[in-house]
PDB file of C-alpha atoms in Angstrom:
ATOM      1  CA  MET A   1       0.000   0.000   0.000  1.00  0.00           C
ATOM      2  CA  GLN A   2       1.003   3.596  -0.512  1.00  0.00           C
ATOM      3  CA  GLU A   3       2.598   5.394   2.406  1.00  0.00           C
ATOM      4  CA  HIS A   4       0.094   7.408   4.433  1.00  0.00           C
ATOM      5  CA  THR A   5       1.223  11.030   4.693  1.00  0.00           C
ATOM      6  CA  ASP A   6       0.920  12.835   8.046  1.00  0.00           C
ATOM      7  CA  ARG A   7       0.314  16.204   6.420  1.00  0.00           C
ATOM      8  CA  PRO A   8      -3.095  17.739   7.116  1.00  0.00           C
ATOM      9  CA  ILE A   9      -5.548  18.051   4.258  1.00  0.00           C
ATOM     10  CA  ASP A  10      -5.272  21.582   2.878  1.00  0.00           C
ATOM     11  CA  ILE A  11      -8.839  22.211   1.713  1.00  0.00           C
ATOM     12  CA  GLY A  12      -8.023  25.643   0.315  1.00  0.00           C
ATOM     13  CA  LYS A  13      -5.122  24.237  -1.694  1.00  0.00           C
ATOM     14  CA  ALA A  14      -7.310  21.408  -2.991  1.00  0.00           C
ATOM     15  CA  ILE A  15      -9.995  23.830  -4.190  1.00  0.00           C
ATOM     16  CA  SER A  16      -7.378  26.123  -5.710  1.00  0.00           C
ATOM     17  CA  PHE A  17      -5.794  23.164  -7.489  1.00  0.00           C
ATOM     18  CA  GLY A  18      -9.231  22.151  -8.726  1.00  0.00           C
ATOM     19  CA  TRP A  19      -9.812  25.611 -10.164  1.00  0.00           C
ATOM     20  CA  ASN A  20      -6.421  25.637 -11.908  1.00  0.00           C
ATOM     21  CA  GLY A  21      -7.092  22.188 -13.323  1.00  0.00           C
ATOM     22  CA  PHE A  22     -10.495  23.264 -14.593  1.00  0.00           C
ATOM     23  CA  VAL A  23      -9.116  26.368 -16.293  1.00  0.00           C
ATOM     24  CA  ALA A  24      -6.296  24.385 -17.926  1.00  0.00           C
ATOM     25  CA  ASN A  25      -8.728  21.744 -19.220  1.00  0.00           C
ATOM     26  CA  ILE A  26     -11.922  23.735 -19.677  1.00  0.00           C
ATOM     27  CA  GLY A  27     -12.523  22.617 -23.267  1.00  0.00           C
ATOM     28  CA  PRO A  28     -12.235  18.839 -22.767  1.00  0.00           C
ATOM     29  CA  LEU A  29     -14.115  18.991 -19.454  1.00  0.00           C
ATOM     30  CA  LEU A  30     -17.075  20.835 -20.968  1.00  0.00           C
ATOM     31  CA  LEU A  31     -17.111  18.436 -23.922  1.00  0.00           C
ATOM     32  CA  ALA A  32     -17.074  15.504 -21.505  1.00  0.00           C
ATOM     33  CA  ALA A  33     -19.986  17.011 -19.561  1.00  0.00           C
ATOM     34  CA  LEU A  34     -21.963  17.491 -22.765  1.00  0.00           C
ATOM     35  CA  ALA A  35     -21.246  13.887 -23.760  1.00  0.00           C
ATOM     36  CA  VAL A  36     -22.588  12.663 -20.411  1.00  0.00           C
ATOM     37  CA  PHE A  37     -25.716  14.796 -20.737  1.00  0.00           C
ATOM     38  CA  ALA A  38     -26.272  13.378 -24.233  1.00  0.00           C
ATOM     39  CA  VAL A  39     -25.965   9.792 -22.998  1.00  0.00           C
ATOM     40  CA  GLN A  40     -28.330  10.483 -20.104  1.00  0.00           C
ATOM     41  CA  ALA A  41     -30.831  12.086 -22.480  1.00  0.00           C
ATOM     42  CA  VAL A  42     -30.769   9.031 -24.752  1.00  0.00           C
ATOM     43  CA  PHE A  43     -31.466   6.650 -21.864  1.00  0.00           C
ATOM     44  CA  SER A  44     -34.183   8.937 -20.526  1.00  0.00           C
ATOM     45  CA  LEU A  45     -35.910   8.814 -23.908  1.00  0.00           C
ATOM     46  CA  LEU A  46     -35.501   5.038 -24.107  1.00  0.00           C
ATOM     47  CA  LEU A  47     -37.013   4.534 -20.661  1.00  0.00           C
ATOM     48  CA  ARG A  48     -40.050   6.573 -21.661  1.00  0.00           C
ATOM     49  CA  SER A  49     -40.507   4.806 -24.984  1.00  0.00           C
ATOM     50  CA  VAL A  50     -39.918   1.096 -24.277  1.00  0.00           C
ATOM     51  CA  ASP A  51     -42.876  -1.224 -23.909  1.00  0.00           C
ATOM     52  CA  GLY A  52     -42.991  -4.072 -21.434  1.00  0.00           C
ATOM     53  CA  ALA A  53     -41.399  -4.707 -18.048  1.00  0.00           C
ATOM     54  CA  PHE A  54     -38.571  -6.855 -19.441  1.00  0.00           C
ATOM     55  CA  ALA A  55     -37.487  -4.249 -22.002  1.00  0.00           C
ATOM     56  CA  TYR A  56     -37.666  -1.555 -19.336  1.00  0.00           C
ATOM     57  CA  LEU A  57     -35.485  -3.664 -17.023  1.00  0.00           C
ATOM     58  CA  LEU A  58     -32.891  -4.208 -19.772  1.00  0.00           C
ATOM     59  CA  VAL A  59     -32.658  -0.470 -20.439  1.00  0.00           C
ATOM     60  CA  GLN A  60     -32.349   0.204 -16.706  1.00  0.00           C
ATOM     61  CA  ILE A  61     -29.494  -2.304 -16.423  1.00  0.00           C
ATOM     62  CA  ALA A  62     -27.764  -0.832 -19.492  1.00  0.00           C
ATOM     63  CA  SER A  63     -28.160   2.659 -18.020  1.00  0.00           C
ATOM     64  CA  TRP A  64     -26.645   1.503 -14.718  1.00  0.00           C
ATOM     65  CA  VAL A  65     -23.674  -0.131 -16.460  1.00  0.00           C
ATOM     66  CA  ILE A  66     -22.990   2.980 -18.553  1.00  0.00           C
ATOM     67  CA  SER A  67     -23.295   5.202 -15.478  1.00  0.00           C
ATOM     68  CA  LEU A  68     -20.632   3.112 -13.708  1.00  0.00           C
ATOM     69  CA  ILE A  69     -18.319   3.278 -16.730  1.00  0.00           C
ATOM     70  CA  ILE A  70     -18.770   7.059 -16.812  1.00  0.00           C
ATOM     71  CA  ALA A  71     -18.133   7.322 -13.057  1.00  0.00           C
ATOM     72  CA  MET A  72     -14.869   5.444 -13.529  1.00  0.00           C
ATOM     73  CA  GLY A  73     -14.106   7.747 -16.445  1.00  0.00           C
ATOM     74  CA  TRP A  74     -14.537  10.857 -14.305  1.00  0.00           C
ATOM     75  CA  ILE A  75     -12.131   9.417 -11.741  1.00  0.00           C
ATOM     76  CA  ARG A  76      -9.661   8.674 -14.547  1.00  0.00           C
ATOM     77  CA  ILE A  77      -9.957  12.233 -15.867  1.00  0.00           C
ATOM     78  CA  GLY A  78      -9.403  13.720 -12.400  1.00  0.00           C
ATOM     79  CA  LEU A  79      -6.307  11.598 -11.853  1.00  0.00           C
ATOM     80  CA  ASN A  80      -4.914  12.462 -15.273  1.00  0.00           C
ATOM     81  CA  ILE A  81      -5.257  16.170 -14.514  1.00  0.00           C
ATOM     82  CA  VAL A  82      -3.482  15.969 -11.138  1.00  0.00           C
ATOM     83  CA  ASP A  83      -0.765  13.881 -12.812  1.00  0.00           C
ATOM     84  CA  GLY A  84      -0.133  16.642 -15.356  1.00  0.00           C
ATOM     85  CA  ARG A  85      -1.935  15.055 -18.306  1.00  0.00           C
ATOM     86  CA  ARG A  86      -4.708  16.637 -20.355  1.00  0.00           C
ATOM     87  CA  ALA A  87      -8.311  15.629 -19.858  1.00  0.00           C
ATOM     88  CA  ASP A  88      -9.700  13.551 -22.714  1.00  0.00           C
ATOM     89  CA  VAL A  89     -13.358  12.814 -23.462  1.00  0.00           C
ATOM     90  CA  ALA A  90     -12.339   9.284 -24.512  1.00  0.00           C
ATOM     91  CA  ASP A  91     -11.321   8.583 -20.901  1.00  0.00           C
ATOM     92  CA  LEU A  92     -15.008   8.624 -19.963  1.00  0.00           C
ATOM     93  CA  PHE A  93     -15.904   5.534 -21.923  1.00  0.00           C
ATOM     94  CA  GLN A  94     -13.061   3.073 -21.327  1.00  0.00           C
ATOM     95  CA  PHE A  95     -14.097  -0.440 -20.349  1.00  0.00           C
ATOM     96  CA  ASP A  96     -11.705  -2.964 -18.839  1.00  0.00           C
ATOM     97  CA  ASP A  97     -11.606  -5.706 -16.193  1.00  0.00           C
ATOM     98  CA  ARG A  98     -11.585  -3.092 -13.418  1.00  0.00           C
ATOM     99  CA  PHE A  99     -15.250  -2.492 -14.140  1.00  0.00           C
ATOM    100  CA  TRP A 100     -16.282  -5.668 -12.330  1.00  0.00           C
ATOM    101  CA  SER A 101     -14.433  -4.728  -9.149  1.00  0.00           C
ATOM    102  CA  TYR A 102     -15.864  -1.218  -9.353  1.00  0.00           C
ATOM    103  CA  ALA A 103     -19.406  -2.473  -9.911  1.00  0.00           C
ATOM    104  CA  GLY A 104     -19.225  -4.910  -7.005  1.00  0.00           C
ATOM    105  CA  ALA A 105     -17.652  -2.336  -4.701  1.00  0.00           C
ATOM    106  CA  SER A 106     -20.266   0.270  -5.658  1.00  0.00           C
ATOM    107  CA  ILE A 107     -23.074  -2.110  -4.740  1.00  0.00           C
ATOM    108  CA  VAL A 108     -21.485  -3.036  -1.395  1.00  0.00           C
ATOM    109  CA  PHE A 109     -20.683   0.619  -0.659  1.00  0.00           C
ATOM    110  CA  GLY A 110     -24.219   1.743  -1.454  1.00  0.00           C
ATOM    111  CA  ILE A 111     -25.845  -0.982   0.649  1.00  0.00           C
ATOM    112  CA  CYS A 112     -23.557  -0.445   3.655  1.00  0.00           C
ATOM    113  CA  VAL A 113     -23.918   3.341   3.604  1.00  0.00           C
ATOM    114  CA  ALA A 114     -27.714   3.046   3.225  1.00  0.00           C
ATOM    115  CA  ILE A 115     -27.943   0.652   6.191  1.00  0.00           C
ATOM    116  CA  GLY A 116     -25.698   2.940   8.212  1.00  0.00           C
ATOM    117  CA  LEU A 117     -27.843   5.960   7.412  1.00  0.00           C
ATOM    118  CA  VAL A 118     -30.951   4.106   8.562  1.00  0.00           C
ATOM    119  CA  PHE A 119     -29.289   3.526  11.934  1.00  0.00           C
ATOM    120  CA  PHE A 120     -29.116   7.127  13.126  1.00  0.00           C
ATOM    121  CA  ILE A 121     -27.281   8.497  10.055  1.00  0.00           C
ATOM    122  CA  ILE A 122     -23.848   8.776  11.692  1.00  0.00           C
ATOM    123  CA  PRO A 123     -22.761   5.154  10.993  1.00  0.00           C
ATOM    124  CA  GLY A 124     -23.547   5.691   7.300  1.00  0.00           C
ATOM    125  CA  VAL A 125     -21.462   8.861   7.226  1.00  0.00           C
ATOM    126  CA  ILE A 126     -18.564   7.080   8.932  1.00  0.00           C
ATOM    127  CA  ILE A 127     -18.692   4.209   6.419  1.00  0.00           C
ATOM    128  CA  ALA A 128     -18.762   6.701   3.538  1.00  0.00           C
ATOM    129  CA  LEU A 129     -15.687   8.453   4.962  1.00  0.00           C
ATOM    130  CA  ILE A 130     -13.775   5.210   5.592  1.00  0.00           C
ATOM    131  CA  TRP A 131     -14.353   4.007   2.021  1.00  0.00           C
ATOM    132  CA  PHE A 132     -14.160   7.491   0.490  1.00  0.00           C
ATOM    133  CA  PHE A 133     -11.466   6.511  -2.026  1.00  0.00           C
ATOM    134  CA  TYR A 134     -12.473   2.947  -2.938  1.00  0.00           C
ATOM    135  CA  GLY A 135     -13.207   3.934  -6.553  1.00  0.00           C
ATOM    136  CA  TYR A 136      -9.883   5.727  -6.921  1.00  0.00           C
ATOM    137  CA  ASN A 137      -8.011   2.679  -5.677  1.00  0.00           C
ATOM    138  CA  ILE A 138      -9.734   0.474  -8.238  1.00  0.00           C
ATOM    139  CA  VAL A 139      -9.299   2.839 -11.204  1.00  0.00           C
ATOM    140  CA  ASP A 140      -5.786   3.969 -10.256  1.00  0.00           C
ATOM    141  CA  LYS A 141      -4.250   0.849  -8.720  1.00  0.00           C
ATOM    142  CA  GLY A 142      -6.344  -1.918 -10.220  1.00  0.00           C
ATOM    143  CA  ASP A 143      -7.320  -3.125  -6.735  1.00  0.00           C
ATOM    144  CA  SER A 144      -9.898  -5.820  -6.159  1.00  0.00           C
ATOM    145  CA  MET A 145     -12.990  -4.837  -4.189  1.00  0.00           C
ATOM    146  CA  GLY A 146     -11.511  -5.981  -0.877  1.00  0.00           C
ATOM    147  CA  GLU A 147      -8.161  -4.360  -1.566  1.00  0.00           C
ATOM    148  CA  ALA A 148      -9.848  -1.092  -2.538  1.00  0.00           C
ATOM    149  CA  PHE A 149     -11.794  -0.927   0.720  1.00  0.00           C
ATOM    150  CA  ALA A 150      -8.724  -1.837   2.764  1.00  0.00           C
ATOM    151  CA  ARG A 151      -6.515   0.726   1.028  1.00  0.00           C
ATOM    152  CA  SER A 152      -9.178   3.418   1.458  1.00  0.00           C
ATOM    153  CA  ASN A 153      -9.399   2.566   5.159  1.00  0.00           C
ATOM    154  CA  GLN A 154      -5.634   3.039   5.397  1.00  0.00           C
ATOM    155  CA  LEU A 155      -5.703   6.366   3.547  1.00  0.00           C
ATOM    156  CA  THR A 156      -8.542   7.778   5.629  1.00  0.00           C
ATOM    157  CA  LYS A 157      -7.308   6.550   9.014  1.00  0.00           C
ATOM    158  CA  GLY A 158      -7.221   9.520  11.379  1.00  0.00           C
ATOM    159  CA  ARG A 159      -8.650  11.761   8.631  1.00  0.00           C
ATOM    160  CA  LYS A 160     -12.389  11.373   9.149  1.00  0.00           C
ATOM    161  CA  LEU A 161     -13.042  14.887  10.484  1.00  0.00           C
ATOM    162  CA  GLU A 162     -10.820  16.465   7.811  1.00  0.00           C
ATOM    163  CA  LEU A 163     -12.570  14.535   5.053  1.00  0.00           C
ATOM    164  CA  PHE A 164     -15.975  15.395   6.521  1.00  0.00           C
ATOM    165  CA  ALA A 165     -15.055  19.094   6.448  1.00  0.00           C
ATOM    166  CA  PHE A 166     -13.720  18.694   2.921  1.00  0.00           C
ATOM    167  CA  GLY A 167     -16.959  17.027   1.829  1.00  0.00           C
ATOM    168  CA  LEU A 168     -19.043  19.799   3.376  1.00  0.00           C
ATOM    169  CA  VAL A 169     -17.015  22.421   1.522  1.00  0.00           C
ATOM    170  CA  LEU A 170     -17.575  20.592  -1.772  1.00  0.00           C
ATOM    171  CA  ILE A 171     -21.317  20.319  -1.070  1.00  0.00           C
ATOM    172  CA  LEU A 172     -21.549  24.046  -0.349  1.00  0.00           C
ATOM    173  CA  LEU A 173     -19.475  24.801  -3.443  1.00  0.00           C
ATOM    174  CA  ASN A 174     -21.842  22.811  -5.638  1.00  0.00           C
ATOM    175  CA  ILE A 175     -24.906  24.358  -4.032  1.00  0.00           C
ATOM    176  CA  LEU A 176     -23.420  27.687  -5.053  1.00  0.00           C
ATOM    177  CA  GLY A 177     -22.968  26.261  -8.542  1.00  0.00           C
ATOM    178  CA  LEU A 178     -26.628  25.245  -8.652  1.00  0.00           C
ATOM    179  CA  LEU A 179     -27.637  28.777  -7.692  1.00  0.00           C
ATOM    180  CA  LEU A 180     -25.667  29.964 -10.715  1.00  0.00           C
ATOM    181  CA  LEU A 181     -27.687  27.585 -12.928  1.00  0.00           C
ATOM    182  CA  ILE A 182     -26.227  25.001 -15.314  1.00  0.00           C
ATOM    183  CA  VAL A 183     -22.950  26.744 -16.166  1.00  0.00           C
ATOM    184  CA  GLY A 184     -22.159  27.284 -12.503  1.00  0.00           C
ATOM    185  CA  VAL A 185     -22.658  23.685 -11.464  1.00  0.00           C
ATOM    186  CA  LEU A 186     -20.569  22.443 -14.405  1.00  0.00           C
ATOM    187  CA  ILE A 187     -17.694  24.544 -13.108  1.00  0.00           C
ATOM    188  CA  THR A 188     -18.069  23.589  -9.447  1.00  0.00           C
ATOM    189  CA  ALA A 189     -18.497  19.885 -10.275  1.00  0.00           C
ATOM    190  CA  ALA A 190     -15.268  19.948 -12.304  1.00  0.00           C
ATOM    191  CA  ILE A 191     -13.425  21.748  -9.503  1.00  0.00           C
ATOM    192  CA  SER A 192     -14.720  19.166  -7.011  1.00  0.00           C
ATOM    193  CA  LEU A 193     -13.656  16.272  -9.241  1.00  0.00           C
ATOM    194  CA  ILE A 194     -10.089  17.537  -9.495  1.00  0.00           C
ATOM    195  CA  ALA A 195      -9.934  18.554  -5.830  1.00  0.00           C
ATOM    196  CA  VAL A 196     -10.858  15.028  -4.684  1.00  0.00           C
ATOM    197  CA  ALA A 197      -8.225  13.511  -6.998  1.00  0.00           C
ATOM    198  CA  TYR A 198      -5.702  15.967  -5.539  1.00  0.00           C
ATOM    199  CA  VAL A 199      -6.529  14.947  -1.950  1.00  0.00           C
ATOM    200  CA  TYR A 200      -6.326  11.276  -2.926  1.00  0.00           C
ATOM    201  CA  ARG A 201      -2.838  11.761  -4.372  1.00  0.00           C
ATOM    202  CA  ARG A 202      -1.643  13.774  -1.374  1.00  0.00           C
ATOM    203  CA  LEU A 203      -2.946  11.238   1.156  1.00  0.00           C
ATOM    204  CA  SER A 204      -1.251   8.513  -0.889  1.00  0.00           C
ATOM    205  CA  GLY A 205       2.023  10.378  -0.518  1.00  0.00           C
ATOM    206  CA  GLU A 206       2.287  10.758  -4.297  1.00  0.00           C
ATOM    207  CA  PRO A 207       3.280  13.873  -6.257  1.00  0.00           C
ATOM    208  CA  VAL A 208       0.877  16.112  -8.156  1.00  0.00           C
ATOM    209  CA  VAL A 209       1.528  18.472 -11.082  1.00  0.00           C
ATOM    210  CA  ASP A 210      -0.072  21.886 -10.624  1.00  0.00           C
ATOM    211  CA  PRO A 211      -1.703  22.920 -13.932  1.00  0.00           C
ATOM    212  CA  ALA A 212      -0.962  26.568 -13.112  1.00  0.00           C
TER     213      ALA A 212
END
């Protein structure tokens, strides 16, 4: 596993890095967002037009699979930016063997967090913080589901309050983006994406390349 750094999470630096990364990659990031909106629109139309429960179920499953591939793609784009590479729309739609680990981990993560939230909310929040980086470990390191959860637990050990504060800042940032309508939330979502990748790299003790 990567060495756990003892440096505190610098939320301001992460947000600043996210902004610089967005500015340096504004074209590809906006194109990627438009591509995602187009895919979502297609599936929305399909779900409204299909006849029969079986056909509807197949479209729902296809939509879920594509959404997972896109989620992995966003992680890949964020990591590429913090590593000094340009964002690329093609990164959104890559499919490889890591998908199966990511799909399984996403299901387990969702179930565990949901159960935790039912039991007085706090356990669900704690689980979400412990496994905060499971997707990054799978996409970046090629971890299995178990390895991804274990590595995330190692990265987040002693960091729960910092990560909680970081998450709150990102939520508030994106609420601000929503208040500024579609363009605003596109910007804040991109900043958040890059900021999380930055924190992941720093907690892993790995270097980052500032786009500025």
